[in-house]
């Protein structure tokens, strides 16, 4: 005889069978399930229920164990047919709860049966919590998701509850589905995918055969759980009218590695879709970084979170973490070994010295070649660090601006332009706009980058000679650094861009190539800038720490060095402080040993140089020794000075000028740095040393001193003025083109040379350079004549000369010496026939000693014939006395 089961138990069996069928349908083909739910098949599928996180039918009659429900235990009971039934105090507004642990949160199906044998209202409803972070479901700070059955709308809906806030709808179920006054039977199913897609379905028959969707939604606010449970609110008459059964939580989704986030340079946090089995989660061998690197520790820091720690830093940029053999707490494994790429960006830091470079300079933007007609600089991060530019001070020689809060990734370029030009440069790469963009000098200047506290980051003192291409230096082409790993390089590591557009802003430079510095440093010069201070200048940047070691320097005369200060920002100069003051007109020798440059190259041999303490100059100490005022076509002028004193004289802040009428004008600075002339030393002043060297190959290039420009010196006539720093005239020479030897066919490119070093700077003491050399920049004048001390009042030297321009005895001099002042002389030249050849001097006032020059030319400018000539000299005194002197001279030549 068939036994009839109670209604609730019938629902329970049907629910179990429905859940098994639903679960099995996801594991085996549907036709297999649909063959029938005979006992054999049920027995086959029942073990699969062990995969569920919760399977609670209350069949054991006890909700306090297996699993343990806690909370208001005295307010619930398991009734005779195995259902959880409310049994709370009959008090209106009472709230009772039960909760049991559950970590199911993502990729989960929740199902349960309920019957509210009452009329639901705002005071009679139940919240079935699917996900809760606390077992105290009454606490307003508890957060998660719950299904509400009842309420004023008599509905079944899914809500989200945020801590401290009221619930909000996730899925608003159909109103009036729970509208019975005494029998609201419902089976609820909620699914959540690994992509956080929710669906709420209800079956009002309670069997699980007729589920109807109440809607779908996406919500990812809470991805972990600690508890599930029920929360009831009722009036006094309904304290025993809530029934629950068949709580089934199933989790059959494969475990998914969702995210990898670096916590710092060596720690990585992995986040999974579900809670992990601890034993496998903490096996270091289950993780591999970048193909081969294993962590030294793996720690399960949260149910679905693993923290890995490595002994080496992550790569900046893309990294790969591989994970294998992990399972969740419900024994769902990773579908297969999983790889995930994550990006590591180190914290941004301020750059230190030579870590942030100026790698390109557009100083002269016009005429534009292909880029926007705008000056710019390019920055380059040569490190593996992320650099912040916030507060960095960028300056040129006259102004400073501050860079904005921008980050540069390792090996990244960025172009810096005025704010108004940003849009014009975005297509080239990263652009940084700034206000008050410092204008760049076409000819060159010092550019610096400094930290907000003033600490030097980088400095470059570019010049237009760095283009190494005269056409490109005229505009439209940028200067590019050749080797960005040779940060200390100067002219040898910069050149004009070869990109057809004229530059490569925010991109790798077009001239990029290996160009390492493998040469040791050279001591260029040394200057005593005070009796107790000496300035050393080197050809390249030094290792500033090593160069500050005083033990590396010794000075002759047992003069001790007490301090060595390397001068920024270029670190090419060192100031030594001496224990004993130097003496004027005394030569010293400095020796520097084991000096390293910025690249680490060490001088293998001691560096030596001689120097002296400069003296205060007097007018006439340094004089004009040679001038080229009428250069060849495409040539340039030069002025040569010579120190004819026994002093060491510093030319710093001296000036070269010309005259306008009787006024000195157009002054040009000779040099703003120390430049000491030793006794007898020459210096050649020109705007283009390369041009002078090309036109005069014998020129001594080491004597050249480049000036940005010389005052204008006319080809016809002009005046050269040399000014000391105190504005006194050191020397002055007025020239005309008529001073050139008249027999020269072409005077272009021929200089005028001083004849007597000690003589005055007057026309009579200058002569055209020998035709064989045309000019002698930087070395002994071709027409130099040593001073002749007349043994008598007049003396001719040489007595035989050949005015052929070969540089040997091209003229003769009539030297004189008097013991009185005020003599006036007439000099007339006659040939052997007594015919007048030339009036050499007329009413010339004589100094105490000096000379007259005869170049062998007749009065009409023709060359005198070879032979003897008489110099007829008339001398007149202040008191009317007169004397006559006769000297012989021979004009020689090739027959």
PDB file of N, CA, C and O in Angstrom, residues 644-669:
ATOM      1  N   UNK A 644     104.195  92.613 -24.779  1.00  0.00           N
ATOM      2  CA  UNK A 644     105.606  92.988 -24.902  1.00  0.00           C
ATOM      3  C   UNK A 644     106.211  93.372 -23.544  1.00  0.00           C
ATOM      4  O   UNK A 644     107.327  93.904 -23.493  1.00  0.00           O
ATOM      5  N   UNK A 645     105.471  93.096 -22.474  1.00  0.00           N
ATOM      6  CA  UNK A 645     106.000  93.391 -21.135  1.00  0.00           C
ATOM      7  C   UNK A 645     106.587  92.119 -20.539  1.00  0.00           C
ATOM      8  O   UNK A 645     106.559  91.041 -21.143  1.00  0.00           O
ATOM      9  N   UNK A 646     107.117  92.246 -19.324  1.00  0.00           N
ATOM     10  CA  UNK A 646     107.598  91.075 -18.610  1.00  0.00           C
ATOM     11  C   UNK A 646     106.561  90.570 -17.613  1.00  0.00           C
ATOM     12  O   UNK A 646     106.868  89.741 -16.760  1.00  0.00           O
ATOM     13  N   UNK A 647     105.315  91.053 -17.766  1.00  0.00           N
ATOM     14  CA  UNK A 647     104.239  90.659 -16.866  1.00  0.00           C
ATOM     15  C   UNK A 647     103.421  89.518 -17.478  1.00  0.00           C
ATOM     16  O   UNK A 647     103.404  89.336 -18.700  1.00  0.00           O
ATOM     17  N   UNK A 648     102.694  88.806 -16.617  1.00  0.00           N
ATOM     18  CA  UNK A 648     101.637  87.899 -17.057  1.00  0.00           C
ATOM     19  C   UNK A 648     100.338  88.685 -16.940  1.00  0.00           C
ATOM     20  O   UNK A 648     100.005  89.215 -15.882  1.00  0.00           O
ATOM     21  N   UNK A 649      99.609  88.811 -18.056  1.00  0.00           N
ATOM     22  CA  UNK A 649      98.460  89.719 -18.125  1.00  0.00           C
ATOM     23  C   UNK A 649      97.205  88.943 -18.503  1.00  0.00           C
ATOM     24  O   UNK A 649      97.190  88.217 -19.519  1.00  0.00           O
ATOM     25  N   UNK A 650      96.176  89.099 -17.703  1.00  0.00           N
ATOM     26  CA  UNK A 650      94.905  88.415 -17.927  1.00  0.00           C
ATOM     27  C   UNK A 650      94.009  89.278 -18.815  1.00  0.00           C
ATOM     28  O   UNK A 650      93.687  90.416 -18.475  1.00  0.00           O
ATOM     29  N   UNK A 651      93.576  88.737 -19.950  1.00  0.00           N
ATOM     30  CA  UNK A 651      92.734  89.478 -20.899  1.00  0.00           C
ATOM     31  C   UNK A 651      91.248  89.390 -20.580  1.00  0.00           C
ATOM     32  O   UNK A 651      90.431  89.894 -21.362  1.00  0.00           O
ATOM     33  N   UNK A 652      90.900  88.784 -19.474  1.00  0.00           N
ATOM     34  CA  UNK A 652      89.484  88.700 -19.114  1.00  0.00           C
ATOM     35  C   UNK A 652      88.886  90.102 -19.017  1.00  0.00           C
ATOM     36  O   UNK A 652      89.428  90.987 -18.368  1.00  0.00           O
ATOM     37  N   UNK A 653      87.755  90.275 -19.716  1.00  0.00           N
ATOM     38  CA  UNK A 653      86.981  91.537 -19.727  1.00  0.00           C
ATOM     39  C   UNK A 653      87.684  92.675 -20.477  1.00  0.00           C
ATOM     40  O   UNK A 653      87.279  93.835 -20.349  1.00  0.00           O
ATOM     41  N   UNK A 654      88.707  92.373 -21.263  1.00  0.00           N
ATOM     42  CA  UNK A 654      89.257  93.363 -22.190  1.00  0.00           C
ATOM     43  C   UNK A 654      88.295  93.503 -23.367  1.00  0.00           C
ATOM     44  O   UNK A 654      87.454  92.625 -23.613  1.00  0.00           O
ATOM     45  N   UNK A 655      88.459  94.623 -24.111  1.00  0.00           N
ATOM     46  CA  UNK A 655      87.564  94.867 -25.233  1.00  0.00           C
ATOM     47  C   UNK A 655      88.343  95.303 -26.464  1.00  0.00           C
ATOM     48  O   UNK A 655      89.419  95.904 -26.369  1.00  0.00           O
ATOM     49  N   UNK A 656      87.742  94.989 -27.607  1.00  0.00           N
ATOM     50  CA  UNK A 656      88.255  95.437 -28.894  1.00  0.00           C
ATOM     51  C   UNK A 656      87.217  96.393 -29.461  1.00  0.00           C
ATOM     52  O   UNK A 656      86.017  96.138 -29.383  1.00  0.00           O
ATOM     53  N   UNK A 657      87.690  97.519 -30.048  1.00  0.00           N
ATOM     54  CA  UNK A 657      86.749  98.544 -30.516  1.00  0.00           C
ATOM     55  C   UNK A 657      87.270  99.181 -31.794  1.00  0.00           C
ATOM     56  O   UNK A 657      88.370  98.877 -32.277  1.00  0.00           O
ATOM     57  N   UNK A 658      86.453 100.075 -32.354  1.00  0.00           N
ATOM     58  CA  UNK A 658      86.891 100.944 -33.445  1.00  0.00           C
ATOM     59  C   UNK A 658      86.514 102.368 -33.063  1.00  0.00           C
ATOM     60  O   UNK A 658      86.197 102.648 -31.900  1.00  0.00           O
ATOM     61  N   UNK A 659      86.550 103.292 -34.014  1.00  0.00           N
ATOM     62  CA  UNK A 659      86.191 104.677 -33.706  1.00  0.00           C
ATOM     63  C   UNK A 659      85.144 105.173 -34.676  1.00  0.00           C
ATOM     64  O   UNK A 659      85.060 104.707 -35.821  1.00  0.00           O
ATOM     65  N   UNK A 660      84.340 106.068 -34.190  1.00  0.00           N
ATOM     66  CA  UNK A 660      83.390 106.777 -35.020  1.00  0.00           C
ATOM     67  C   UNK A 660      83.698 108.254 -34.836  1.00  0.00           C
ATOM     68  O   UNK A 660      83.400 108.842 -33.788  1.00  0.00           O
ATOM     69  N   UNK A 661      84.344 108.842 -35.844  1.00  0.00           N
ATOM     70  CA  UNK A 661      84.874 110.187 -35.657  1.00  0.00           C
ATOM     71  C   UNK A 661      86.018 110.119 -34.660  1.00  0.00           C
ATOM     72  O   UNK A 661      86.952 109.337 -34.816  1.00  0.00           O
ATOM     73  N   UNK A 662      85.938 110.891 -33.614  1.00  0.00           N
ATOM     74  CA  UNK A 662      86.956 110.865 -32.576  1.00  0.00           C
ATOM     75  C   UNK A 662      86.514 110.033 -31.365  1.00  0.00           C
ATOM     76  O   UNK A 662      87.214 110.003 -30.349  1.00  0.00           O
ATOM     77  N   UNK A 663      85.367 109.360 -31.482  1.00  0.00           N
ATOM     78  CA  UNK A 663      84.810 108.630 -30.339  1.00  0.00           C
ATOM     79  C   UNK A 663      85.045 107.129 -30.482  1.00  0.00           C
ATOM     80  O   UNK A 663      84.821 106.555 -31.562  1.00  0.00           O
ATOM     81  N   UNK A 664      85.490 106.519 -29.410  1.00  0.00           N
ATOM     82  CA  UNK A 664      85.637 105.060 -29.388  1.00  0.00           C
ATOM     83  C   UNK A 664      84.236 104.450 -29.369  1.00  0.00           C
ATOM     84  O   UNK A 664      83.386 104.830 -28.577  1.00  0.00           O
ATOM     85  N   UNK A 665      83.993 103.469 -30.237  1.00  0.00           N
ATOM     86  CA  UNK A 665      82.647 102.892 -30.340  1.00  0.00           C
ATOM     87  C   UNK A 665      82.741 101.418 -30.712  1.00  0.00           C
ATOM     88  O   UNK A 665      83.816 100.874 -30.968  1.00  0.00           O
ATOM     89  N   UNK A 666      81.559 100.801 -30.754  1.00  0.00           N
ATOM     90  CA  UNK A 666      81.435  99.401 -31.182  1.00  0.00           C
ATOM     91  C   UNK A 666      82.339  98.456 -30.397  1.00  0.00           C
ATOM     92  O   UNK A 666      82.986  97.571 -30.966  1.00  0.00           O
ATOM     93  N   UNK A 667      82.389  98.641 -29.085  1.00  0.00           N
ATOM     94  CA  UNK A 667      83.236  97.789 -28.250  1.00  0.00           C
ATOM     95  C   UNK A 667      82.711  96.356 -28.247  1.00  0.00           C
ATOM     96  O   UNK A 667      81.510  96.117 -28.173  1.00  0.00           O
ATOM     97  N   UNK A 668      83.628  95.404 -28.336  1.00  0.00           N
ATOM     98  CA  UNK A 668      83.296  93.987 -28.284  1.00  0.00           C
ATOM     99  C   UNK A 668      84.156  93.326 -27.216  1.00  0.00           C
ATOM    100  O   UNK A 668      85.363  93.578 -27.138  1.00  0.00           O
ATOM    101  N   UNK A 669      83.530  92.470 -26.397  1.00  0.00           N
ATOM    102  CA  UNK A 669      84.277  91.761 -25.367  1.00  0.00           C
ATOM    103  C   UNK A 669      85.233  90.754 -26.006  1.00  0.00           C
ATOM    104  O   UNK A 669      84.829  89.964 -26.870  1.00  0.00           O
TER     105      UNK A 669
END
